[in-house]
Tab-separated table of C-alpha atoms in Angstrom:
chain	number	residue	atom	x	y	z
A	777	GLN	CA	98.160	-69.732	-127.765
A	778	GLN	CA	97.478	-70.434	-124.110
A	779	GLN	CA	96.553	-66.850	-123.263
A	780	VAL	CA	93.151	-65.491	-122.446
A	781	LYS	CA	92.951	-61.733	-122.944
A	782	GLN	CA	90.503	-59.843	-120.766
A	783	SER	CA	89.246	-56.271	-120.958
A	784	PRO	CA	88.696	-53.778	-119.534
A	785	GLN	CA	91.093	-53.812	-116.618
A	786	SER	CA	88.651	-51.778	-114.541
A	787	LEU	CA	85.059	-50.733	-114.919
A	788	ILE	CA	82.808	-48.296	-113.110
A	789	VAL	CA	79.058	-48.645	-113.562
A	790	GLN	CA	76.096	-46.887	-112.039
A	791	LYS	CA	73.665	-48.928	-109.978
A	792	GLY	CA	71.089	-50.464	-112.295
A	793	GLY	CA	73.384	-50.303	-115.312
A	794	ILE	CA	74.817	-53.112	-117.419
A	795	SER	CA	78.388	-54.250	-116.811
A	796	ILE	CA	80.126	-55.888	-119.761
A	797	ILE	CA	83.475	-57.675	-119.553
A	798	ASN	CA	85.111	-59.235	-122.588
A	799	CYS	CA	87.550	-62.068	-123.120
A	800	ALA	CA	89.297	-63.443	-126.186
A	801	TYR	CA	91.291	-66.623	-126.724
A	802	GLU	CA	93.422	-68.220	-129.420
A	803	ASN	CA	93.425	-71.913	-128.624
A	804	THR	CA	90.475	-73.538	-130.421
A	805	ALA	CA	90.867	-76.619	-128.228
A	806	PHE	CA	89.375	-74.737	-125.284
A	807	ASP	CA	85.936	-76.138	-124.556
A	808	TYR	CA	84.973	-74.756	-121.178
A	809	PHE	CA	84.749	-71.088	-120.300
A	810	PRO	CA	83.937	-70.160	-116.692
A	811	TRP	CA	83.667	-66.783	-115.068
A	812	TYR	CA	84.845	-66.311	-111.518
A	813	GLN	CA	84.009	-63.568	-109.041
A	814	GLN	CA	86.529	-62.643	-106.377
A	815	PHE	CA	85.968	-60.411	-103.370
A	816	PRO	CA	88.965	-58.945	-101.501
A	817	GLY	CA	90.633	-61.511	-99.270
A	818	LYS	CA	88.609	-64.395	-100.708
A	819	GLY	CA	89.200	-67.097	-103.266
A	820	PRO	CA	87.585	-66.925	-106.706
A	821	ALA	CA	84.041	-68.285	-106.752
A	822	LEU	CA	82.446	-69.830	-109.835
A	823	LEU	CA	79.768	-67.521	-111.173
A	824	ILE	CA	78.658	-69.014	-114.466
A	825	ALA	CA	80.221	-71.148	-117.202
A	826	ILE	CA	79.583	-72.023	-120.834
A	827	ARG	CA	80.659	-74.605	-123.368
A	828	PRO	CA	81.095	-73.754	-127.073
A	829	ASP	CA	78.006	-75.655	-128.221
A	830	VAL	CA	75.768	-72.784	-127.053
A	831	SER	CA	75.967	-69.081	-127.852
A	832	GLU	CA	74.445	-67.770	-124.663
A	833	LYS	CA	73.810	-68.847	-121.104
A	834	LYS	CA	71.846	-66.899	-118.550
A	835	GLU	CA	71.675	-67.325	-114.778
A	836	GLY	CA	69.714	-64.629	-113.014
A	837	ARG	CA	71.310	-61.256	-113.768
A	838	PHE	CA	74.444	-62.856	-115.254
A	839	THR	CA	74.711	-63.804	-118.927
A	840	ILE	CA	77.608	-65.246	-120.901
A	841	SER	CA	77.627	-64.535	-124.625
A	842	PHE	CA	79.884	-66.774	-126.686
A	843	ASN	CA	81.088	-66.153	-130.235
A	844	LYS	CA	82.935	-69.251	-131.426
A	845	SER	CA	83.982	-67.864	-134.805
A	846	ALA	CA	85.463	-64.733	-133.238
A	847	LYS	CA	86.929	-66.714	-130.319
A	848	GLN	CA	85.420	-64.281	-127.871
A	849	PHE	CA	83.129	-64.504	-124.891
A	850	SER	CA	81.723	-61.913	-122.580
A	851	LEU	CA	80.000	-61.531	-119.241
A	852	HIS	CA	77.007	-59.232	-118.935
A	853	ILE	CA	75.730	-58.217	-115.514
A	854	MET	CA	72.265	-56.747	-115.812
A	855	ASP	CA	70.881	-54.346	-113.213
A	856	SER	CA	74.317	-54.069	-111.602
A	857	GLN	CA	74.293	-53.640	-107.826
A	858	PRO	CA	76.900	-52.291	-105.383
A	859	GLY	CA	77.200	-55.853	-104.036
A	860	ASP	CA	78.506	-56.908	-107.462
A	861	SER	CA	81.631	-54.804	-106.878
A	862	ALA	CA	84.434	-57.350	-107.125
A	863	THR	CA	87.130	-58.584	-109.463
A	864	TYR	CA	85.908	-60.807	-112.278
A	865	PHE	CA	88.099	-63.339	-114.032
A	866	CYS	CA	87.328	-65.214	-117.201
A	867	ALA	CA	89.066	-68.524	-117.736
A	868	ALA	CA	89.362	-71.319	-120.264
A	869	SER	CA	90.070	-75.003	-120.126
A	870	TYR	CA	89.964	-77.992	-122.468
A	871	SER	CA	89.305	-81.714	-122.328
A	872	GLY	CA	92.236	-83.760	-121.155
A	873	THR	CA	93.321	-81.137	-118.685
A	874	TYR	CA	91.519	-79.679	-115.748
A	875	LYS	CA	93.753	-76.634	-115.414
A	876	TYR	CA	92.394	-73.199	-116.081
A	877	ILE	CA	94.027	-70.408	-117.999
A	878	PHE	CA	92.792	-67.218	-116.346
A	879	GLY	CA	92.371	-63.787	-117.824
A	880	THR	CA	94.019	-60.834	-116.116
A	881	GLY	CA	90.867	-59.792	-114.240
A	882	THR	CA	88.484	-56.839	-114.310
A	883	ARG	CA	87.911	-54.784	-111.211
A	884	LEU	CA	84.255	-53.754	-111.238
A	885	LYS	CA	82.908	-50.971	-109.087
A	886	VAL	CA	79.166	-50.323	-109.017
A	887	LEU	CA	78.253	-46.910	-107.680
A	888	ALA	CA	75.244	-46.622	-105.407
B	344	GLU	CA	77.622	-75.558	-98.753
B	345	PRO	CA	80.849	-77.598	-98.862
B	346	GLU	CA	84.046	-75.563	-98.566
B	347	VAL	CA	87.722	-75.896	-99.305
B	348	THR	CA	89.603	-74.935	-96.156
B	349	GLN	CA	93.115	-73.494	-96.205
B	350	THR	CA	95.504	-72.887	-93.332
B	351	PRO	CA	97.158	-70.682	-92.328
B	352	SER	CA	95.452	-67.622	-93.757
B	353	HIS	CA	98.715	-65.674	-93.601
B	354	GLN	CA	102.288	-66.929	-93.301
B	355	VAL	CA	105.424	-64.836	-93.019
B	356	THR	CA	108.700	-66.626	-93.578
B	357	GLN	CA	112.377	-65.821	-93.963
B	358	MET	CA	113.918	-66.229	-97.385
B	359	GLY	CA	115.432	-69.699	-97.713
B	360	GLN	CA	113.063	-71.297	-95.225
B	361	GLU	CA	110.687	-74.124	-96.007
B	362	VAL	CA	106.942	-73.572	-95.809
B	363	ILE	CA	104.029	-75.946	-95.961
B	364	LEU	CA	100.628	-74.682	-96.983
B	365	ARG	CA	97.705	-76.850	-96.013
B	366	CYS	CA	94.357	-77.497	-97.605
B	367	VAL	CA	91.339	-79.656	-96.866
B	368	PRO	CA	89.491	-80.207	-100.162
B	369	ILE	CA	85.809	-81.037	-100.428
B	370	SER	CA	85.436	-84.623	-99.267
B	371	ASN	CA	84.004	-86.252	-102.403
B	372	HIS	CA	86.209	-84.360	-104.850
B	373	LEU	CA	88.931	-86.260	-106.649
B	374	TYR	CA	90.970	-83.567	-108.397
B	375	PHE	CA	93.068	-81.116	-106.393
B	376	TYR	CA	94.931	-78.015	-107.480
B	377	TRP	CA	97.204	-75.254	-106.369
B	378	TYR	CA	97.114	-71.831	-107.965
B	379	ARG	CA	98.856	-68.646	-106.995
B	380	GLN	CA	98.046	-64.986	-107.406
B	381	ILE	CA	100.742	-62.374	-107.081
B	382	LEU	CA	99.228	-59.189	-105.695
B	383	GLY	CA	97.029	-57.479	-108.277
B	384	GLN	CA	97.830	-59.996	-110.991
B	385	LYS	CA	96.032	-62.922	-112.567
B	386	VAL	CA	95.541	-66.321	-111.027
B	387	GLU	CA	98.188	-68.766	-112.272
B	388	PHE	CA	98.065	-72.557	-112.360
B	389	LEU	CA	100.754	-74.394	-110.414
B	390	VAL	CA	99.800	-78.047	-110.264
B	391	SER	CA	96.953	-80.543	-110.469
B	392	PHE	CA	96.820	-83.791	-108.523
B	393	TYR	CA	94.732	-86.898	-109.054
B	394	ASN	CA	94.905	-90.447	-107.799
B	395	ASN	CA	97.866	-89.655	-105.551
B	396	GLU	CA	100.064	-88.256	-108.258
B	397	ILE	CA	100.705	-85.045	-110.134
B	398	SER	CA	98.657	-84.996	-113.337
B	399	GLU	CA	99.940	-81.688	-114.660
B	400	LYS	CA	102.255	-78.912	-113.554
B	401	SER	CA	103.294	-75.524	-114.860
B	402	GLU	CA	106.774	-74.168	-115.482
B	403	ILE	CA	106.422	-72.244	-112.211
B	404	PHE	CA	106.236	-75.552	-110.316
B	405	ASP	CA	109.956	-76.314	-110.278
B	406	ASP	CA	112.002	-78.558	-107.982
B	407	GLN	CA	111.439	-76.185	-105.061
B	408	PHE	CA	107.766	-77.125	-104.998
B	409	SER	CA	106.138	-80.381	-104.021
B	410	VAL	CA	102.634	-81.554	-103.222
B	411	GLU	CA	101.388	-84.337	-101.052
B	412	ARG	CA	98.180	-85.906	-99.864
B	413	PRO	CA	99.454	-87.291	-96.568
B	414	ASP	CA	96.093	-88.702	-95.471
B	415	GLY	CA	92.536	-88.966	-96.723
B	416	SER	CA	91.674	-85.345	-96.134
B	417	ASN	CA	94.685	-83.016	-96.384
B	418	PHE	CA	96.475	-81.731	-99.460
B	419	THR	CA	99.693	-79.799	-98.953
B	420	LEU	CA	102.005	-77.571	-100.964
B	421	LYS	CA	105.609	-77.408	-99.813
B	422	ILE	CA	108.089	-74.788	-100.918
B	423	ARG	CA	111.544	-76.015	-99.981
B	424	SER	CA	113.606	-72.843	-99.996
B	425	THR	CA	111.460	-69.759	-100.326
B	426	LYS	CA	112.462	-66.771	-102.442
B	427	LEU	CA	111.181	-63.219	-102.292
B	428	GLU	CA	109.301	-63.776	-105.556
B	429	ASP	CA	107.306	-66.610	-103.960
B	430	SER	CA	105.354	-63.964	-102.059
B	431	ALA	CA	101.786	-64.373	-103.286
B	432	MET	CA	98.353	-65.615	-102.403
B	433	TYR	CA	98.197	-69.381	-102.808
B	434	PHE	CA	94.840	-70.922	-103.538
B	435	CYS	CA	93.906	-74.547	-103.199
B	436	ALA	CA	90.966	-75.856	-105.225
B	437	SER	CA	89.181	-79.116	-105.740
B	438	SER	CA	86.756	-80.445	-108.314
B	439	ASP	CA	84.412	-83.281	-109.046
B	440	LEU	CA	85.339	-85.291	-112.133
B	441	THR	CA	81.854	-84.846	-113.538
B	442	ASP	CA	82.187	-81.091	-113.730
B	443	TYR	CA	84.972	-78.769	-114.714
B	444	GLY	CA	83.941	-76.234	-112.068
B	445	TYR	CA	86.335	-75.722	-109.213
B	446	THR	CA	85.747	-74.740	-105.643
B	447	PHE	CA	88.550	-72.520	-104.389
B	448	GLY	CA	89.622	-71.991	-100.821
B	449	SER	CA	90.088	-68.522	-99.354
B	450	GLY	CA	93.821	-68.703	-99.835
B	451	THR	CA	97.031	-68.418	-97.843
B	452	ARG	CA	98.896	-65.160	-98.154
B	453	LEU	CA	102.603	-66.018	-98.147
B	454	THR	CA	105.020	-63.213	-97.426
B	455	VAL	CA	108.729	-63.959	-97.836
B	456	VAL	CA	111.012	-61.433	-96.138
């Protein structure tokens, strides 16, 4: 119930393409879904986050799509760039706790 | 931009030794956390800390672990008697109560030999 399942494990995309990473959860109490970007040797950095009262949130080239009924959410990176090459983690949290449950991560490589 | 600072960046220790990992959270943040990431695996919650006490901890955070805020700026994680399986990257994070979003530090890589 506390798991967040993330796929794919790794992803290779051509420069300019769309990168899509998916996550699924079971616990309907989750009410905050952030995405984190991690470069080698660095801590995760908050990229974008969504709450279940909206179905989509866009910030620049990054969009979260949220499907409450399916208990799924995804990250879309439009016009992917080599500088986007990193590991991406989805996560979930719920009111009353500030801990995150992280997905297993997706290693994205964008080819120049 | 405000940062969470962690020291040291890399620590090597003998099995059975005590280690203290140090963190300076963002100054106006009130919630503090420790997470760990075993090489190539997901980031796992260890403990959260608010108002000078532990607010939540995971099953990983057993009696060998402790946290402390010894002064107004530092937040430490102590591992009393390290085991080989404690080898991981340890991340400190802090957050503002008005927002769920964390700021993570760059981590301390702990290697137990």
